[in-house]
Amino acid sequence: MKISSILKQKRTWSIMLFYVLAVLIRVVSTRFETIDPSHVKLWGFVGGLSPLIGAIVVILALRRKMKTSLFGTSVTKSILTLAVPFVLFGIVDYKEIGLCLWLLFVYLLYAFFEEVGWRGYLYSELIGCKIIHRLLLTTLLWFFWHCRAWQIGDVGFFALLFLASFGLDKLIRDTHSLILVACFHGLFNFYFKCLSDPSHWSSIVCLVITIMLWLYIWYGPKVKICWR
């Protein structure tokens, strides 16, 4: 058997193990949400951990490698990316700054747990595939990991995840930064679940400015800083 065939088989089994672990932990946590409703948020958080746990197990047990990292190609840009939403939303919601920043932190952390699995481990395994194939496979796995029984036929949700996969794949391909993709993922979840009231126009402005600053930080003109 050729070495290339062995490597392909190992990659396939690695992806399968990662996904089985992620789905299994997700299903168990969802089950406990109904059994123990008093701790529904805790079990929901455990479900979000599942892609991270699956990735860690596969990387350590099967010695797989990730082609992405926490800071990617720039530590400074990643730290700035993380700081921007906390500063802007802290200013906008200064009256309830503690609650606002805490919720933002939770959503970003939850998104980071997911992204280590999807745009970290899985992207690294599929990096040699054609982009459209990688996007379709990632979206399919992401969709069935997310959805409950009644969401199986939700074409709109699948389309949304495909668009998200397209954008996040582009970001991780260019920057290799898990912080950046987690920030995009987490910020949209934070906005739509906490701040989507149309009357909160300041939150909409803050969301747009945050995204524009992120894109400028990573894709804007390079500025040389001279220390004198």
mmCIF file of N, CA and C in Angstrom, residues 8-85:
data_model
loop_
_atom_site.group_PDB
_atom_site.id
_atom_site.type_symbol
_atom_site.label_atom_id
_atom_site.label_comp_id
_atom_site.label_asym_id
_atom_site.label_seq_id
_atom_site.Cartn_x
_atom_site.Cartn_y
_atom_site.Cartn_z
ATOM 1 N N LYS A 8 -4.075 9.073 3.674
ATOM 2 C CA LYS A 8 -5.465 9.435 3.403
ATOM 3 C C LYS A 8 -6.407 8.670 4.320
ATOM 4 N N GLN A 9 -6.117 7.374 4.538
ATOM 5 C CA GLN A 9 -6.951 6.573 5.425
ATOM 6 C C GLN A 9 -6.873 7.099 6.856
ATOM 7 N N LYS A 10 -5.668 7.460 7.285
ATOM 8 C CA LYS A 10 -5.504 7.982 8.638
ATOM 9 C C LYS A 10 -6.251 9.296 8.793
ATOM 10 N N ARG A 11 -6.205 10.134 7.766
ATOM 11 C CA ARG A 11 -6.931 11.400 7.811
ATOM 12 C C ARG A 11 -8.429 11.150 7.915
ATOM 13 N N THR A 12 -8.925 10.202 7.123
ATOM 14 C CA THR A 12 -10.358 9.890 7.144
ATOM 15 C C THR A 12 -10.793 9.389 8.510
ATOM 16 N N TRP A 13 -10.041 8.452 9.080
ATOM 17 C CA TRP A 13 -10.381 7.918 10.398
ATOM 18 C C TRP A 13 -10.254 8.987 11.476
ATOM 19 N N SER A 14 -9.298 9.875 11.311
ATOM 20 C CA SER A 14 -9.127 10.965 12.281
ATOM 21 C C SER A 14 -10.339 11.892 12.268
ATOM 22 N N ILE A 15 -10.793 12.252 11.061
ATOM 23 C CA ILE A 15 -11.965 13.123 10.939
ATOM 24 C C ILE A 15 -13.198 12.437 11.512
ATOM 25 N N MET A 16 -13.344 11.146 11.235
ATOM 26 C CA MET A 16 -14.493 10.403 11.749
ATOM 27 C C MET A 16 -14.486 10.368 13.273
ATOM 28 N N LEU A 17 -13.324 10.116 13.875
ATOM 29 C CA LEU A 17 -13.228 10.084 15.335
ATOM 30 C C LEU A 17 -13.539 11.449 15.921
ATOM 31 N N PHE A 18 -12.979 12.488 15.330
ATOM 32 C CA PHE A 18 -13.255 13.855 15.784
ATOM 33 C C PHE A 18 -14.750 14.145 15.765
ATOM 34 N N TYR A 19 -15.399 13.782 14.663
ATOM 35 C CA TYR A 19 -16.812 14.124 14.507
ATOM 36 C C TYR A 19 -17.706 13.291 15.424
ATOM 37 N N VAL A 20 -17.399 12.012 15.555
ATOM 38 C CA VAL A 20 -18.183 11.151 16.455
ATOM 39 C C VAL A 20 -18.113 11.674 17.885
ATOM 40 N N LEU A 21 -16.929 12.052 18.329
ATOM 41 C CA LEU A 21 -16.775 12.598 19.680
ATOM 42 C C LEU A 21 -17.550 13.901 19.833
ATOM 43 N N ALA A 22 -17.433 14.787 18.834
ATOM 44 C CA ALA A 22 -18.120 16.080 18.903
ATOM 45 C C ALA A 22 -19.630 15.901 18.963
ATOM 46 N N VAL A 23 -20.166 15.032 18.108
ATOM 47 C CA VAL A 23 -21.615 14.809 18.073
ATOM 48 C C VAL A 23 -22.085 14.099 19.333
ATOM 49 N N LEU A 24 -21.335 13.108 19.779
ATOM 50 C CA LEU A 24 -21.721 12.342 20.968
ATOM 51 C C LEU A 24 -21.815 13.237 22.197
ATOM 52 N N ILE A 25 -20.800 14.065 22.403
ATOM 53 C CA ILE A 25 -20.809 14.978 23.552
ATOM 54 C C ILE A 25 -21.941 15.987 23.417
ATOM 55 N N ARG A 26 -22.175 16.447 22.205
ATOM 56 C CA ARG A 26 -23.272 17.391 21.948
ATOM 57 C C ARG A 26 -24.628 16.762 22.276
ATOM 58 N N VAL A 27 -24.840 15.517 21.832
ATOM 59 C CA VAL A 27 -26.109 14.821 22.075
ATOM 60 C C VAL A 27 -26.321 14.589 23.566
ATOM 61 N N VAL A 28 -25.271 14.159 24.254
ATOM 62 C CA VAL A 28 -25.372 13.917 25.696
ATOM 63 C C VAL A 28 -25.692 15.206 26.440
ATOM 64 N N SER A 29 -25.017 16.289 26.083
ATOM 65 C CA SER A 29 -25.269 17.572 26.753
ATOM 66 C C SER A 29 -26.690 18.059 26.484
ATOM 67 N N THR A 30 -27.181 17.844 25.250
ATOM 68 C CA THR A 30 -28.553 18.232 24.909
ATOM 69 C C THR A 30 -29.555 17.419 25.715
ATOM 70 N N ARG A 31 -29.257 16.145 25.889
ATOM 71 C CA ARG A 31 -30.130 15.278 26.693
ATOM 72 C C ARG A 31 -30.189 15.763 28.137
ATOM 73 N N PHE A 32 -29.049 16.150 28.679
ATOM 74 C CA PHE A 32 -29.011 16.621 30.060
ATOM 75 C C PHE A 32 -29.697 17.974 30.221
ATOM 76 N N GLU A 33 -29.816 18.733 29.134
ATOM 77 C CA GLU A 33 -30.549 19.998 29.201
ATOM 78 C C GLU A 33 -32.010 19.764 29.566
ATOM 79 N N THR A 34 -32.579 18.644 29.081
ATOM 80 C CA THR A 34 -33.973 18.322 29.395
ATOM 81 C C THR A 34 -34.101 17.619 30.742
ATOM 82 N N ILE A 35 -33.104 16.813 31.093
ATOM 83 C CA ILE A 35 -33.140 16.105 32.376
ATOM 84 C C ILE A 35 -32.886 17.056 33.535
ATOM 85 N N ASP A 36 -31.974 17.995 33.325
ATOM 86 C CA ASP A 36 -31.564 18.926 34.386
ATOM 87 C C ASP A 36 -31.737 20.366 33.907
ATOM 88 N N PRO A 37 -33.000 20.822 33.747
ATOM 89 C CA PRO A 37 -33.247 22.165 33.201
ATOM 90 C C PRO A 37 -32.716 23.301 34.058
ATOM 91 N N SER A 38 -32.451 23.028 35.330
ATOM 92 C CA SER A 38 -31.932 24.086 36.206
ATOM 93 C C SER A 38 -30.506 24.478 35.835
ATOM 94 N N HIS A 39 -29.826 23.603 35.089
ATOM 95 C CA HIS A 39 -28.453 23.895 34.661
ATOM 96 C C HIS A 39 -28.345 23.872 33.135
ATOM 97 N N VAL A 40 -29.403 24.355 32.468
ATOM 98 C CA VAL A 40 -29.449 24.273 31.006
ATOM 99 C C VAL A 40 -28.299 25.039 30.347
ATOM 100 N N LYS A 41 -27.913 26.180 30.915
ATOM 101 C CA LYS A 41 -26.821 26.967 30.333
ATOM 102 C C LYS A 41 -25.486 26.240 30.463
ATOM 103 N N LEU A 42 -25.315 25.568 31.596
ATOM 104 C CA LEU A 42 -24.080 24.815 31.808
ATOM 105 C C LEU A 42 -23.953 23.686 30.791
ATOM 106 N N TRP A 43 -25.045 22.938 30.585
ATOM 107 C CA TRP A 43 -25.005 21.833 29.624
ATOM 108 C C TRP A 43 -24.852 22.344 28.200
ATOM 109 N N GLY A 44 -25.443 23.500 27.919
ATOM 110 C CA GLY A 44 -25.257 24.109 26.604
ATOM 111 C C GLY A 44 -23.798 24.465 26.364
ATOM 112 N N PHE A 45 -23.136 24.936 27.417
ATOM 113 C CA PHE A 45 -21.719 25.283 27.327
ATOM 114 C C PHE A 45 -20.873 24.029 27.102
ATOM 115 N N VAL A 46 -21.251 22.937 27.773
ATOM 116 C CA VAL A 46 -20.545 21.665 27.584
ATOM 117 C C VAL A 46 -20.675 21.201 26.136
ATOM 118 N N GLY A 47 -21.876 21.393 25.560
ATOM 119 C CA GLY A 47 -22.072 21.042 24.155
ATOM 120 C C GLY A 47 -21.150 21.820 23.242
ATOM 121 N N GLY A 48 -20.939 23.094 23.563
ATOM 122 C CA GLY A 48 -20.036 23.918 22.772
ATOM 123 C C GLY A 48 -18.589 23.477 22.871
ATOM 124 N N LEU A 49 -18.254 22.801 23.956
ATOM 125 C CA LEU A 49 -16.891 22.297 24.143
ATOM 126 C C LEU A 49 -16.570 21.104 23.250
ATOM 127 N N SER A 50 -17.606 20.454 22.726
ATOM 128 C CA SER A 50 -17.404 19.172 22.046
ATOM 129 C C SER A 50 -16.445 19.219 20.849
ATOM 130 N N PRO A 51 -16.485 20.246 19.969
ATOM 131 C CA PRO A 51 -15.498 20.272 18.881
ATOM 132 C C PRO A 51 -14.067 20.422 19.402
ATOM 133 N N LEU A 52 -13.906 21.197 20.470
ATOM 134 C CA LEU A 52 -12.583 21.372 21.072
ATOM 135 C C LEU A 52 -12.076 20.051 21.639
ATOM 136 N N ILE A 53 -12.938 19.345 22.365
ATOM 137 C CA ILE A 53 -12.547 18.067 22.963
ATOM 138 C C ILE A 53 -12.206 17.054 21.874
ATOM 139 N N GLY A 54 -13.059 16.988 20.844
ATOM 140 C CA GLY A 54 -12.793 16.065 19.741
ATOM 141 C C GLY A 54 -11.464 16.348 19.067
ATOM 142 N N ALA A 55 -11.169 17.625 18.850
ATOM 143 C CA ALA A 55 -9.909 18.012 18.207
ATOM 144 C C ALA A 55 -8.708 17.647 19.077
ATOM 145 N N ILE A 56 -8.803 17.925 20.373
ATOM 146 C CA ILE A 56 -7.688 17.630 21.283
ATOM 147 C C ILE A 56 -7.404 16.131 21.331
ATOM 148 N N VAL A 57 -8.461 15.319 21.432
ATOM 149 C CA VAL A 57 -8.288 13.863 21.493
ATOM 150 C C VAL A 57 -7.607 13.342 20.234
ATOM 151 N N VAL A 58 -8.073 13.784 19.074
ATOM 152 C CA VAL A 58 -7.508 13.307 17.807
ATOM 153 C C VAL A 58 -6.062 13.777 17.629
ATOM 154 N N ILE A 59 -5.798 15.020 17.973
ATOM 155 C CA ILE A 59 -4.439 15.562 17.827
ATOM 156 C C ILE A 59 -3.451 14.821 18.719
ATOM 157 N N LEU A 60 -3.854 14.542 19.954
ATOM 158 C CA LEU A 60 -2.962 13.866 20.894
ATOM 159 C C LEU A 60 -2.875 12.364 20.638
ATOM 160 N N ALA A 61 -4.021 11.727 20.395
ATOM 161 C CA ALA A 61 -4.044 10.271 20.246
ATOM 162 C C ALA A 61 -3.508 9.817 18.893
ATOM 163 N N LEU A 62 -3.836 10.545 17.846
ATOM 164 C CA LEU A 62 -3.440 10.143 16.496
ATOM 165 C C LEU A 62 -2.324 11.007 15.919
ATOM 166 N N ARG A 63 -1.820 11.908 16.730
ATOM 167 C CA ARG A 63 -0.696 12.770 16.350
ATOM 168 C C ARG A 63 -0.972 13.564 15.070
ATOM 169 N N ARG A 64 -2.148 14.120 15.013
ATOM 170 C CA ARG A 64 -2.494 14.992 13.892
ATOM 171 C C ARG A 64 -2.022 16.408 14.191
ATOM 172 N N LYS A 65 -1.797 17.189 13.159
ATOM 173 C CA LYS A 65 -1.278 18.544 13.343
ATOM 174 C C LYS A 65 -2.263 19.576 12.813
ATOM 175 N N MET A 66 -2.294 20.721 13.484
ATOM 176 C CA MET A 66 -3.115 21.831 13.014
ATOM 177 C C MET A 66 -2.242 22.813 12.254
ATOM 178 N N LYS A 67 -2.763 23.316 11.155
ATOM 179 C CA LYS A 67 -2.035 24.291 10.339
ATOM 180 C C LYS A 67 -2.379 25.725 10.753
ATOM 181 N N THR A 68 -3.247 25.852 11.746
ATOM 182 C CA THR A 68 -3.628 27.164 12.267
ATOM 183 C C THR A 68 -3.172 27.261 13.715
ATOM 184 N N SER A 69 -3.271 28.458 14.291
ATOM 185 C CA SER A 69 -2.844 28.638 15.676
ATOM 186 C C SER A 69 -3.683 29.724 16.339
ATOM 187 N N LEU A 70 -3.459 29.928 17.612
ATOM 188 C CA LEU A 70 -4.234 30.909 18.366
ATOM 189 C C LEU A 70 -4.108 32.299 17.758
ATOM 190 N N PHE A 71 -2.884 32.736 17.486
ATOM 191 C CA PHE A 71 -2.634 34.087 16.985
ATOM 192 C C PHE A 71 -2.410 34.149 15.473
ATOM 193 N N GLY A 72 -2.229 33.011 14.828
ATOM 194 C CA GLY A 72 -2.027 33.009 13.386
ATOM 195 C C GLY A 72 -0.752 33.705 12.970
ATOM 196 N N THR A 73 -0.837 34.529 11.958
ATOM 197 C CA THR A 73 0.345 35.189 11.407
ATOM 198 C C THR A 73 0.758 36.437 12.177
ATOM 199 N N SER A 74 -0.064 36.868 13.147
ATOM 200 C CA SER A 74 0.274 38.089 13.880
ATOM 201 C C SER A 74 -0.328 38.088 15.283
ATOM 202 N N VAL A 75 0.545 38.099 16.281
ATOM 203 C CA VAL A 75 0.095 38.186 17.677
ATOM 204 C C VAL A 75 -0.561 39.538 17.932
ATOM 205 N N THR A 76 0.069 40.600 17.448
ATOM 206 C CA THR A 76 -0.435 41.961 17.675
ATOM 207 C C THR A 76 -1.827 42.145 17.087
ATOM 208 N N LYS A 77 -2.009 41.723 15.841
ATOM 209 C CA LYS A 77 -3.310 41.879 15.187
ATOM 210 C C LYS A 77 -4.390 41.057 15.887
ATOM 211 N N SER A 78 -4.022 39.880 16.358
ATOM 212 C CA SER A 78 -4.992 39.037 17.056
ATOM 213 C C SER A 78 -5.429 39.670 18.372
ATOM 214 N N ILE A 79 -4.484 40.249 19.104
ATOM 215 C CA ILE A 79 -4.810 40.906 20.372
ATOM 216 C C ILE A 79 -5.678 42.134 20.129
ATOM 217 N N LEU A 80 -5.351 42.910 19.098
ATOM 218 C CA LEU A 80 -6.174 44.076 18.743
ATOM 219 C C LEU A 80 -7.585 43.643 18.348
ATOM 220 N N THR A 81 -7.667 42.550 17.597
ATOM 221 C CA THR A 81 -8.969 42.018 17.189
ATOM 222 C C THR A 81 -9.822 41.691 18.402
ATOM 223 N N LEU A 82 -9.211 41.085 19.390
ATOM 224 C CA LEU A 82 -9.929 40.703 20.606
ATOM 225 C C LEU A 82 -10.337 41.916 21.429
ATOM 226 N N ALA A 83 -9.510 42.950 21.409
ATOM 227 C CA ALA A 83 -9.766 44.129 22.241
ATOM 228 C C ALA A 83 -10.865 45.031 21.683
ATOM 229 N N VAL A 84 -10.961 45.124 20.358
ATOM 230 C CA VAL A 84 -11.888 46.075 19.717
ATOM 231 C C VAL A 84 -13.331 45.946 20.191
ATOM 232 N N PRO A 85 -13.962 44.757 20.150
ATOM 233 C CA PRO A 85 -15.373 44.688 20.552
ATOM 234 C C PRO A 85 -15.601 45.005 22.022
#
